Coordinates of C-alpha atoms in Angstrom, one line a residue:
X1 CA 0.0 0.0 0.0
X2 CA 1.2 3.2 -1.2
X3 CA 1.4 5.9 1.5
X4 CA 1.8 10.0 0.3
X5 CA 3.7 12.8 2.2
X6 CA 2.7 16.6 2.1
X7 CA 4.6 18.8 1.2
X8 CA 5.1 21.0 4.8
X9 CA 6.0 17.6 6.1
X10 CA 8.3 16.7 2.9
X11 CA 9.9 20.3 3.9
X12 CA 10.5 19.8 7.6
X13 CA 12.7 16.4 6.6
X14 CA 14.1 18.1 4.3
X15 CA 15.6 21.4 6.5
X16 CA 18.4 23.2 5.3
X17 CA 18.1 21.8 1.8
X18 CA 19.9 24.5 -0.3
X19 CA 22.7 24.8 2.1
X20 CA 24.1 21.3 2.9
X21 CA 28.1 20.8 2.7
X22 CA 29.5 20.7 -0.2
X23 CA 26.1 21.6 -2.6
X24 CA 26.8 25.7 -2.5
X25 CA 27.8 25.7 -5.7
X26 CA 25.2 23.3 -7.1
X27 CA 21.7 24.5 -8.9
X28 CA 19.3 24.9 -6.8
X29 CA 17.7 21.4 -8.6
X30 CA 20.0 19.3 -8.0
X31 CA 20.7 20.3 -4.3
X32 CA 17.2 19.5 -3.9
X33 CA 18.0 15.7 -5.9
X34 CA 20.5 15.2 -3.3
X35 CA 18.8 16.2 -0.5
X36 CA 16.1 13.8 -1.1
X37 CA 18.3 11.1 -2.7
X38 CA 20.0 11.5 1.5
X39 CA 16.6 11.4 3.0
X40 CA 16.2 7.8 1.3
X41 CA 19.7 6.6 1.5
X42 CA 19.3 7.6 5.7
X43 CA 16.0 5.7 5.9
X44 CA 13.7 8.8 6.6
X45 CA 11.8 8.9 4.0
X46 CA 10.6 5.2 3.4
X47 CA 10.6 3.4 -0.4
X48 CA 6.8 3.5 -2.1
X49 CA 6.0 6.6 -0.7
X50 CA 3.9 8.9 -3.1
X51 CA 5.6 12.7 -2.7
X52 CA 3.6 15.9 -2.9
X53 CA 2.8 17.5 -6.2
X54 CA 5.4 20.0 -7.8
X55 CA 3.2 23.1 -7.2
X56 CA 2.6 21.6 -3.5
X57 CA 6.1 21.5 -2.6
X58 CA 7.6 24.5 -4.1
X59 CA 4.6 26.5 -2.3
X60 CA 6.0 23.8 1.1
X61 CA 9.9 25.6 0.1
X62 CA 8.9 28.8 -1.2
X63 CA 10.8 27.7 -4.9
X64 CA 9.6 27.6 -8.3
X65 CA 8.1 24.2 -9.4
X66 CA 10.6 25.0 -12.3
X67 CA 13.2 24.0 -9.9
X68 CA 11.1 21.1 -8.4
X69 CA 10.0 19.6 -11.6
X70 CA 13.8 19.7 -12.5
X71 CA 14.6 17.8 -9.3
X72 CA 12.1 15.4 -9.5
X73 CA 13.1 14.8 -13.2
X74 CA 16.8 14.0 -12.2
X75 CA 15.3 12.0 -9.1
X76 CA 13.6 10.1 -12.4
X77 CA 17.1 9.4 -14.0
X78 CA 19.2 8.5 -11.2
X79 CA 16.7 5.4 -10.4
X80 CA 15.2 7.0 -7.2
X81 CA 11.5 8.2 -8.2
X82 CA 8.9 6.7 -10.6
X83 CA 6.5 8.6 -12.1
X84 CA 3.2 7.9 -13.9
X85 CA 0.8 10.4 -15.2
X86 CA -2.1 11.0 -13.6
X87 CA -1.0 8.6 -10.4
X88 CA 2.0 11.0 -9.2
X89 CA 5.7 10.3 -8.5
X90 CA 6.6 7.8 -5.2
X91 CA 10.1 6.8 -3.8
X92 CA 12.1 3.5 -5.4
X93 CA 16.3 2.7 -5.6
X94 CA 18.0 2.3 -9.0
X95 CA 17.8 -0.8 -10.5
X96 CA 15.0 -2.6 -7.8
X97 CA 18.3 -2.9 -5.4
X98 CA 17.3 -5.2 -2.1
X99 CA 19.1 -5.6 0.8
X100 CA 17.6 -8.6 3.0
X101 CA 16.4 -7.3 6.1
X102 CA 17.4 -10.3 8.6
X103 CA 19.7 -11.2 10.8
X104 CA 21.6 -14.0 10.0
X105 CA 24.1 -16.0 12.9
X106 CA 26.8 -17.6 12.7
X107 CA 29.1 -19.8 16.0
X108 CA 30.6 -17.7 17.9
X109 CA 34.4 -19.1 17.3
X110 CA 36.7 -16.8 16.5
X111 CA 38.1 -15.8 19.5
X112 CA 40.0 -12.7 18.6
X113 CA 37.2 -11.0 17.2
X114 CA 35.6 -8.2 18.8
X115 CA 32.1 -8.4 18.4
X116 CA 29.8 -5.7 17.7
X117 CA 27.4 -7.3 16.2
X118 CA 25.6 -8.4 19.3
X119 CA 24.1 -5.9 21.8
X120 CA 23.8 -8.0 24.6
X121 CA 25.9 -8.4 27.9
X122 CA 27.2 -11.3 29.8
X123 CA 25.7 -12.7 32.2
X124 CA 25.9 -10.6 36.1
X125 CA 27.8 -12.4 38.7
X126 CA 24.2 -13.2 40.5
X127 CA 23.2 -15.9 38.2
X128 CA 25.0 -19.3 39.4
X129 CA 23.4 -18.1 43.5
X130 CA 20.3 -18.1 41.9
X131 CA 20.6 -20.9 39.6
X132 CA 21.6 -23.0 42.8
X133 CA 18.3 -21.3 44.6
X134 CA 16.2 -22.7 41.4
X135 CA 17.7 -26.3 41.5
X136 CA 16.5 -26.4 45.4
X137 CA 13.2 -25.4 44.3
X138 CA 12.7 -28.0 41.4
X139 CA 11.6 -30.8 43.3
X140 CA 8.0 -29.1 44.2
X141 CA 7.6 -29.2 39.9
X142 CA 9.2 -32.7 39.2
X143 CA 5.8 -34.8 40.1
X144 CA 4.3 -33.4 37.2
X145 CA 4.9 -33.4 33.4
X146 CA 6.6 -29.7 33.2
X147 CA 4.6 -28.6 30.7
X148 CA 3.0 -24.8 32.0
X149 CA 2.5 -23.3 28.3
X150 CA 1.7 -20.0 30.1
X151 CA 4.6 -20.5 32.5
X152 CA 4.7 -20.7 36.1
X153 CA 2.5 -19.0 38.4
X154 CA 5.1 -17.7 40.4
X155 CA 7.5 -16.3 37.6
X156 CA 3.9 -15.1 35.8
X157 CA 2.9 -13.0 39.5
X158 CA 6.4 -11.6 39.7
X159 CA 6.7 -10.1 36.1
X160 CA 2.7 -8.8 36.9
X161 CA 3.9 -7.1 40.1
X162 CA 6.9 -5.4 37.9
X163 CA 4.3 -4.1 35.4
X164 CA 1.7 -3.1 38.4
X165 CA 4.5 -1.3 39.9
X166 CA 5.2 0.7 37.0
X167 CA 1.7 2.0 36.6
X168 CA 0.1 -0.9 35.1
X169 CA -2.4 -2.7 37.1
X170 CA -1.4 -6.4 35.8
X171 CA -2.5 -9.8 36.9
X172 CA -0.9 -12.8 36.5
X173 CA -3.5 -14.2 34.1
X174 CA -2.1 -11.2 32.0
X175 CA 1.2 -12.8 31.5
X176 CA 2.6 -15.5 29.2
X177 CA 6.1 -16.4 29.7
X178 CA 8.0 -17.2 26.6
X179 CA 11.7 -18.6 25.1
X180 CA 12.5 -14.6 24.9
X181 CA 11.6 -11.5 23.2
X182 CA 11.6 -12.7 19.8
X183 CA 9.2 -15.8 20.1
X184 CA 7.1 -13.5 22.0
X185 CA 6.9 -11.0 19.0
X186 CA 6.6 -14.3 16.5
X187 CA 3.4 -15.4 18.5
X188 CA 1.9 -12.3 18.6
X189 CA 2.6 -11.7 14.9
X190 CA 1.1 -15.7 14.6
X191 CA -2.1 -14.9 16.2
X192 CA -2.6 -11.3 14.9
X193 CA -0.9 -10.7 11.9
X194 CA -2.8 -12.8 8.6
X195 CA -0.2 -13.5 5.4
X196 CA -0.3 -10.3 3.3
X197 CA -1.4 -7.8 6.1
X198 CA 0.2 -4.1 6.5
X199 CA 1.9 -3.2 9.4
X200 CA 3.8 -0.1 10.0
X201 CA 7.7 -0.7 11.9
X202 CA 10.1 2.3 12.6
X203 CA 13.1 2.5 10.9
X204 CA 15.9 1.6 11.9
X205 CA 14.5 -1.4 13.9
X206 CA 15.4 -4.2 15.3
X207 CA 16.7 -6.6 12.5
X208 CA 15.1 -9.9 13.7
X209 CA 11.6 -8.1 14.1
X210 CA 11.7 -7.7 10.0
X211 CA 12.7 -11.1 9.7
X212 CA 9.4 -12.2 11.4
X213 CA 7.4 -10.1 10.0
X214 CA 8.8 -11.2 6.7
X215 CA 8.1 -15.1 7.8
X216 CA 4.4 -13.7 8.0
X217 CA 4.5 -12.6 4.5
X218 CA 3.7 -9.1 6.0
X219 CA 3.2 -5.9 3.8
X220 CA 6.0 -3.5 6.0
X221 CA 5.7 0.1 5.6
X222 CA 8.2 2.1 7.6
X223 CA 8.3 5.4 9.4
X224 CA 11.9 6.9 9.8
X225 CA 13.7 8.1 12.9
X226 CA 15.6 10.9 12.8
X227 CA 19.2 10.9 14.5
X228 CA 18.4 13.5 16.8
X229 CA 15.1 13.6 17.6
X230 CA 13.9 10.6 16.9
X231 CA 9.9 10.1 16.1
X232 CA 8.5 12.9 14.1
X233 CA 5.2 12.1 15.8
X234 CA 2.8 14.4 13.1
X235 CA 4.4 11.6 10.6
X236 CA 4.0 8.3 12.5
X237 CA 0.4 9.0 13.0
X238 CA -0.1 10.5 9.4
X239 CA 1.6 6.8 8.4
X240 CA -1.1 5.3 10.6
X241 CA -3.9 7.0 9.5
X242 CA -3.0 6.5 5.9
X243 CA -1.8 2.6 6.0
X244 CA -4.6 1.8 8.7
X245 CA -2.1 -1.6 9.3
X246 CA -3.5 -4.1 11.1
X247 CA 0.0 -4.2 13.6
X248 CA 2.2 -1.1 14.5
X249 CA 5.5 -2.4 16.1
X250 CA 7.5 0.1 18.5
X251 CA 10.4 -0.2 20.5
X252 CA 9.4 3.2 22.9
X253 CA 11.9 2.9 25.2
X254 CA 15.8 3.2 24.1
X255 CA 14.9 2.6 20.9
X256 CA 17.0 -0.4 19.1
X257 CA 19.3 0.9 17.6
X258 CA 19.0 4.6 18.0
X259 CA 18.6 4.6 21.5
X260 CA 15.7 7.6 21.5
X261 CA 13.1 7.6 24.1
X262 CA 9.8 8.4 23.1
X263 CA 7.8 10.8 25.0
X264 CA 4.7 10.7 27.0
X265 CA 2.7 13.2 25.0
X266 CA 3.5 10.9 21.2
X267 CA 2.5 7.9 23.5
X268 CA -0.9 8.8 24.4
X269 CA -1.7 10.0 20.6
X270 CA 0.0 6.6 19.5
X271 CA -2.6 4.4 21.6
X272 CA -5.3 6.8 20.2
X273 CA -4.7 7.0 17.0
X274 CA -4.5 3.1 17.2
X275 CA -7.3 2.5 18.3
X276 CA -9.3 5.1 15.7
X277 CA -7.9 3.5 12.6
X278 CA -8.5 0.1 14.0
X279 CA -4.6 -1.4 14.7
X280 CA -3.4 -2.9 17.4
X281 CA 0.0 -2.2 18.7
X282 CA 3.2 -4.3 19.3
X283 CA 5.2 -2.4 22.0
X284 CA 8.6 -3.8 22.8
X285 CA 10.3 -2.7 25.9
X286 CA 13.5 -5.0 26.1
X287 CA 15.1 -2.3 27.2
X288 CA 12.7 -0.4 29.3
X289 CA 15.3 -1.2 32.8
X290 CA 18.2 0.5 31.4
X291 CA 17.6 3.9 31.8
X292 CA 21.3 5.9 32.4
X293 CA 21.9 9.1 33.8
X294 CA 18.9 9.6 35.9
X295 CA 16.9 9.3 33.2
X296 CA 13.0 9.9 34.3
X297 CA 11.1 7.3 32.4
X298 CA 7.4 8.3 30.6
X299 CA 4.6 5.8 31.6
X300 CA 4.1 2.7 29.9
X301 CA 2.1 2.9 26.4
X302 CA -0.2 0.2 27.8
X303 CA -1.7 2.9 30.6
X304 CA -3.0 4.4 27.9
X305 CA -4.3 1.8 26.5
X306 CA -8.1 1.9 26.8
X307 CA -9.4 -0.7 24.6
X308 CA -7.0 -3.6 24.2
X309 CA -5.0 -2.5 21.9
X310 CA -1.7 -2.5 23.1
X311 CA 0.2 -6.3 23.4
X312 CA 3.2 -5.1 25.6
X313 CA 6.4 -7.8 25.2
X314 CA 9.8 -7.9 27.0
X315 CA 12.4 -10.1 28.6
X316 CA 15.5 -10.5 30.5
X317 CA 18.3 -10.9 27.9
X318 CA 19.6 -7.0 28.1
X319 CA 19.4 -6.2 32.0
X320 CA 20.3 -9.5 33.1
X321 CA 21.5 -12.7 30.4
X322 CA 20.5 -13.7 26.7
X323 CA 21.5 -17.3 28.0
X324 CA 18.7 -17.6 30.0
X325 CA 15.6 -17.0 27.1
X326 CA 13.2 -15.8 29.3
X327 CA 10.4 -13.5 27.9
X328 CA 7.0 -12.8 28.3
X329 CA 4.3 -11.1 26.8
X330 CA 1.2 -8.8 28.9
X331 CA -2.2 -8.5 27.0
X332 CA -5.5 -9.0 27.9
X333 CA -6.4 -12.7 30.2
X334 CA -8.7 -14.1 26.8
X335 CA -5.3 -13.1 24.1
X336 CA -2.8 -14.5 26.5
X337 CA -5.1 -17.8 26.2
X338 CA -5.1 -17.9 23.2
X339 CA -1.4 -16.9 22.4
X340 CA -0.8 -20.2 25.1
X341 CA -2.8 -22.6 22.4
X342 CA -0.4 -21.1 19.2
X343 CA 2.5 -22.0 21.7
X344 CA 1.7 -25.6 22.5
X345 CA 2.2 -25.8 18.5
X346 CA 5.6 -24.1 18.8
X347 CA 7.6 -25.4 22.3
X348 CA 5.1 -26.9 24.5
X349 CA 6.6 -24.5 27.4
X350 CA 9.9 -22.8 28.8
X351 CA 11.7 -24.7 30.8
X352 CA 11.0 -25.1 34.6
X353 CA 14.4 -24.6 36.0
X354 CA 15.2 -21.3 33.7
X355 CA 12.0 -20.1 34.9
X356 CA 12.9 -21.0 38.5
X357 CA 16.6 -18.7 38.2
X358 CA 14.3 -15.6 36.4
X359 CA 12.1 -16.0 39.6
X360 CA 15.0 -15.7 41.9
X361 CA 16.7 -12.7 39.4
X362 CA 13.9 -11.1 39.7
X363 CA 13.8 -11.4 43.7
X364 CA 16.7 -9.3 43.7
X365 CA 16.4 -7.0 40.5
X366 CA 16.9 -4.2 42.2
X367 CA 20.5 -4.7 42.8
X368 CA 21.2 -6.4 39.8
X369 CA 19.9 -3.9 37.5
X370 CA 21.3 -1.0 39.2
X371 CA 24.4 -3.1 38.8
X372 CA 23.9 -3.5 34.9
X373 CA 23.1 0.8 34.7
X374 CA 26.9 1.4 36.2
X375 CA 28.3 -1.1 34.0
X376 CA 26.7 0.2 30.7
X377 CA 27.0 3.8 31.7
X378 CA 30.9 3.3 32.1
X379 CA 31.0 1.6 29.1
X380 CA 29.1 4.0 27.4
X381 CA 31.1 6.8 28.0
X382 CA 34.3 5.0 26.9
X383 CA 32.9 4.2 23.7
X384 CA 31.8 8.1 23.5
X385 CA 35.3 9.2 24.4
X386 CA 37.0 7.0 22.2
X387 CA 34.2 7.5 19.2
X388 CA 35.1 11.6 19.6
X389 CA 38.8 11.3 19.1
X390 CA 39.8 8.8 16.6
X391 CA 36.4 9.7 14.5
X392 CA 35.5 13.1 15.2
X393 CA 34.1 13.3 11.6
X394 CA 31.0 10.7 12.7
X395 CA 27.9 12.6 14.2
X396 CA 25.5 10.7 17.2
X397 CA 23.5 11.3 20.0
X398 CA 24.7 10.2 23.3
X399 CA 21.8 7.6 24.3
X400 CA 20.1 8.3 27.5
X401 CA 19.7 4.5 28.4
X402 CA 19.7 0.8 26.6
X403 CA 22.6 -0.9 25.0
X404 CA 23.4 0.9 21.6
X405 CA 24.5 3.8 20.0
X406 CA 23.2 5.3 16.3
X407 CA 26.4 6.6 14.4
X408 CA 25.9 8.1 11.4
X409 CA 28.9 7.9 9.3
X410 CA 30.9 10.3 6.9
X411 CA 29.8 8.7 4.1
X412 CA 27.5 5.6 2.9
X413 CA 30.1 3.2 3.7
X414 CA 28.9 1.1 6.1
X415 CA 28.9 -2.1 4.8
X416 CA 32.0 -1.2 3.0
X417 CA 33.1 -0.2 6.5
X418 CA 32.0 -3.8 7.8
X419 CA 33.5 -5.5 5.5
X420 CA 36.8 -3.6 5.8
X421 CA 36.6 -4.0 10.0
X422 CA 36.3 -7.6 9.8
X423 CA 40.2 -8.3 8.3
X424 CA 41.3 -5.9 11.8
X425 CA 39.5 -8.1 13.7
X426 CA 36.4 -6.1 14.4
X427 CA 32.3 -7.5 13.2
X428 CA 30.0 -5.1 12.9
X429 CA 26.6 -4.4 12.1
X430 CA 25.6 -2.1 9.3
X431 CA 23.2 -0.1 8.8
X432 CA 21.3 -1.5 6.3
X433 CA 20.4 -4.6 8.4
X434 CA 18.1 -2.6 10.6
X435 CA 16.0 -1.0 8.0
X436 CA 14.6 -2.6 4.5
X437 CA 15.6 -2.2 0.2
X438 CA 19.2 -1.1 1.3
X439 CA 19.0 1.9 2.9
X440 CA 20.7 3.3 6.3
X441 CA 24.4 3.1 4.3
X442 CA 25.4 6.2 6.4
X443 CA 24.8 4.5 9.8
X444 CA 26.3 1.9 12.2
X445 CA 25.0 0.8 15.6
X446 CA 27.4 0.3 18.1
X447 CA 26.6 -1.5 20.9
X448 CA 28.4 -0.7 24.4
X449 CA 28.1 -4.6 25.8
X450 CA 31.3 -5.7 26.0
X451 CA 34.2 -3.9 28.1
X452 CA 35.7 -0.8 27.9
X453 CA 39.1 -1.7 27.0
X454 CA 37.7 -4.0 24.0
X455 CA 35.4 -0.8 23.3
X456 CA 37.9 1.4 22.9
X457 CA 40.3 -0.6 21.0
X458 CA 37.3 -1.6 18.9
X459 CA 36.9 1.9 17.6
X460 CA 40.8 2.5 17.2
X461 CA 41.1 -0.6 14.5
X462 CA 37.6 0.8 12.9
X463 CA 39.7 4.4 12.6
X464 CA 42.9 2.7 11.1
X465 CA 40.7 1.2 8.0
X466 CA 38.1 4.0 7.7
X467 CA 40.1 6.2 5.6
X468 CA 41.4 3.1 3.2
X469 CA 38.1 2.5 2.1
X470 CA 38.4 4.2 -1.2
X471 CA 41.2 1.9 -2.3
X472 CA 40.3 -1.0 -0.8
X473 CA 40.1 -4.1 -2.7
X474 CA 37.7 -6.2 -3.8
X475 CA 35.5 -7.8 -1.1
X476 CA 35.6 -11.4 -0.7
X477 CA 32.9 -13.3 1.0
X478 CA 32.2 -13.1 4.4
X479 CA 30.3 -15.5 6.7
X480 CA 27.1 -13.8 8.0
X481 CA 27.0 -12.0 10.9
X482 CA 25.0 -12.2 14.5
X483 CA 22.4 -9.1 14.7
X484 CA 20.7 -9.5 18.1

């Protein structure tokens, strides 16, 4: 489904259009080409999106649709806008270029390399006390078959206290504990998302999140971040008014990858504007326990959430260990029912004793997650430090909270950049993975996971090749990457 922008809002993305580095001396025309040509190279302005008539957006920049009509014309030639009389002119990339969207794995063997690739920590010292707690407690479970598709009561109670005592009144019934984040996104996309549906995703997003929503065949429009400020909200719920998808999928808090927190006032409209053009809402708040800095944290989108719309999913793999594949999603007592008899067909259940060591993490997540914020704001900072002197060039926002942080680049080179970082010893994930049809060339996320010292000398090897890149040599092929 074809979406449109206006041209005020086609003006606002674009900003200073006619003044950008290095275009001063280019026709007004062609600084406009290139300023759109960045837009969808950045992932801002999606693919398949109609754009405003030529009188509409001179009036929107105050040009003559002389100059318009001779942007759009080398738009036209360059491969990124199609036009057809009478139907209007919408976004493509020369030659039907496709980047796949998911992430792919491979073993983690290679001892010497620094991974990037993978934005999640190792596991906090607290794990083998409770994992001894949990084998103590598995004889009351082993007269019984194990099976507990909606997992057990006491894990299920705990994760409803966490969500009651964040402003969400939550019973237990409400929860269904999962194998992670991820198959609790892939159940909710089972139950609610039909082959062929649209659904609306940010972009960037989460890699593994497009991969699932391609396994559902699922007709994925996209509404694009912006480095610094993240959500133009007037856009997102423009997008959803004009899509009406059936499933919108948000990650609201520290956004994966840019890190952006979205604010109370978009997350009310969000739920509303949901529940007006008939969608339902996938929020995923993997992240929401890492705030850093103080960071006051907005309500949950689910207290908005008046009328069932909102399916709210998280787990433990960022505060506390991927290794134990504990999620869970909270929805309405009837949906999580039903999401329990798609999951018989899947697993059967999680098992007993990793949902006995999330009970006793949880006992104690006070001190472990404000264990986990020290650690990733140290490591934060190092990777900020070490980012601003060997690549001073490179433009980001310092996150506020989660696990990542949104570079964008000096030039579309990062999967050239990748490729180049992997003979140094370095794996990385470019930019393109976390949006769709090969854009996001001028970003990289960088995960601050691992420890400083590896940070640091992770971004001095990534400095030695950045400036070979123009005469590097041919690549050879690689062996895919992990994106988690």
């Amino acid at each position: 489904m074809t979406t449109s922008v206006r041209g005020d809002q086609l003006a606002r993305l674009l900003g200073r259009w006619h003044a950008l580095p290095g275009r001063r001396r280019s026709p007004d025309y062609a600084a406009l080409a290139g300023a759109v040509r960045g837009l969808l190279s950045d992932g801002r302005l999606a693919l398949g999106v109609r754009l405003p008539a030529e009188r509409e957006l001179a009036e929107a920049l105050t040009i003559s649709r002389t100059t318009v009509s001779a942007a759009y014309r080398a738009l036209r030639e360059t491969g990124h806008l199609a036009s057809r009389r009478g139907a209007g002119s919408w976004t493509t990339l020369p030659h039907g270029h496709r980047v796949a969207s998911s992430g792919l794995w491979t073993p983690d063997d290679d001892l010497d390399m620094i991974d990037l690739g993978c934005a999640a920590s190792a596991a906090p010292v607290d794990l083998v006390p409770a994992a001894r707690a949990a084998a103590d407690d598995l004889p009351r479970y082993l007269g019984s078959a194990g099976y507990h598709p909606t997992g057990l009561p006491e894990l299920r109670a705990a994760v409803a206290d966490a969500y009651t005592a964040r402003g969400v009144p939550t019973s237990a019934e409400q929860i269904l504990i999962t194998s992670g984040t991820q198959q609790a996104l892939d159940l909710v996309l089972r139950l609610s998302v039909p082959v062929g549906a649209p659904v609306l995703v940010e972009t960037p997003t989460y890699p593994n999140a497009l991969a699932a929503l391609a396994a559902r065949r699922a007709r994925i429009s996209t509404h694009g971040l912006d480095i610094e400020d993240g959500w133009d909200g007037e856009m997102l719920l423009g997008a959803l008014r004009q899509i009406k998808p059936r499933m919108t999928y948000v990650i609201p808090e520290f956004h994966n990858p840019t890190g952006h927190l979205m604010p109370t006032e978009l997350r009310e409209r969000l739920v509303a504007t949901a529940h007006s053009t008939g969608a339902d809402l996938i929020v995923d708040e993997s992240f929401v326990d890492l705030p850093l800095d103080d960071t006051a944290m907005p309500p949950p989108v689910a207290v908005f959430d008046r009328h069932s719309r909102v399916t709210s999913i998280g787990g433990m793999s960022k505060a506390y260990w991927g290794g134990l594949r504990i999620g869970w999603v909270r929805a309405s007592a009837p949906l999580v029912q039903r999401l329990a008899a798609i999951r018989v067909g899947v697993d059967m259940a999680s098992p007993v004793l990793e949902q006995l060591v999330a009970v006793h993490l949880l006992r104690n997540a006070d001190e472990i997650v404000a264990a986990r914020r020290a650690q990733l704001r140290f490591r934060r900072d190092t990777l900020v430090t070490t980012l601003r002197e060997q690549l001073p060039e490179w433009r980001f926002v310092v996150p506020r909270g989660g696990v990542t942080l949104w570079a964008e680049l000096d030039g579309p080179i990062s999967s050239a950049l990748s490729r180049a970082a992997e003979d140094v010893g370095v794996r990385l994930a470019p930019g393109p993975r976390f949006g769709l049809d090969g854009t996001l060339e001028r970003f990289l996320r960088l995960p601050f996971t691992l420890p400083a010292d590896d940070l640091a000398e992770a971004v001095r090897r990534i400095a030695s090749v950045r400036h070979d890149l123009d005469h590097a040599a041919r690549p050879t092929w690689r062996t895919p990457v992990v994106i988690t």
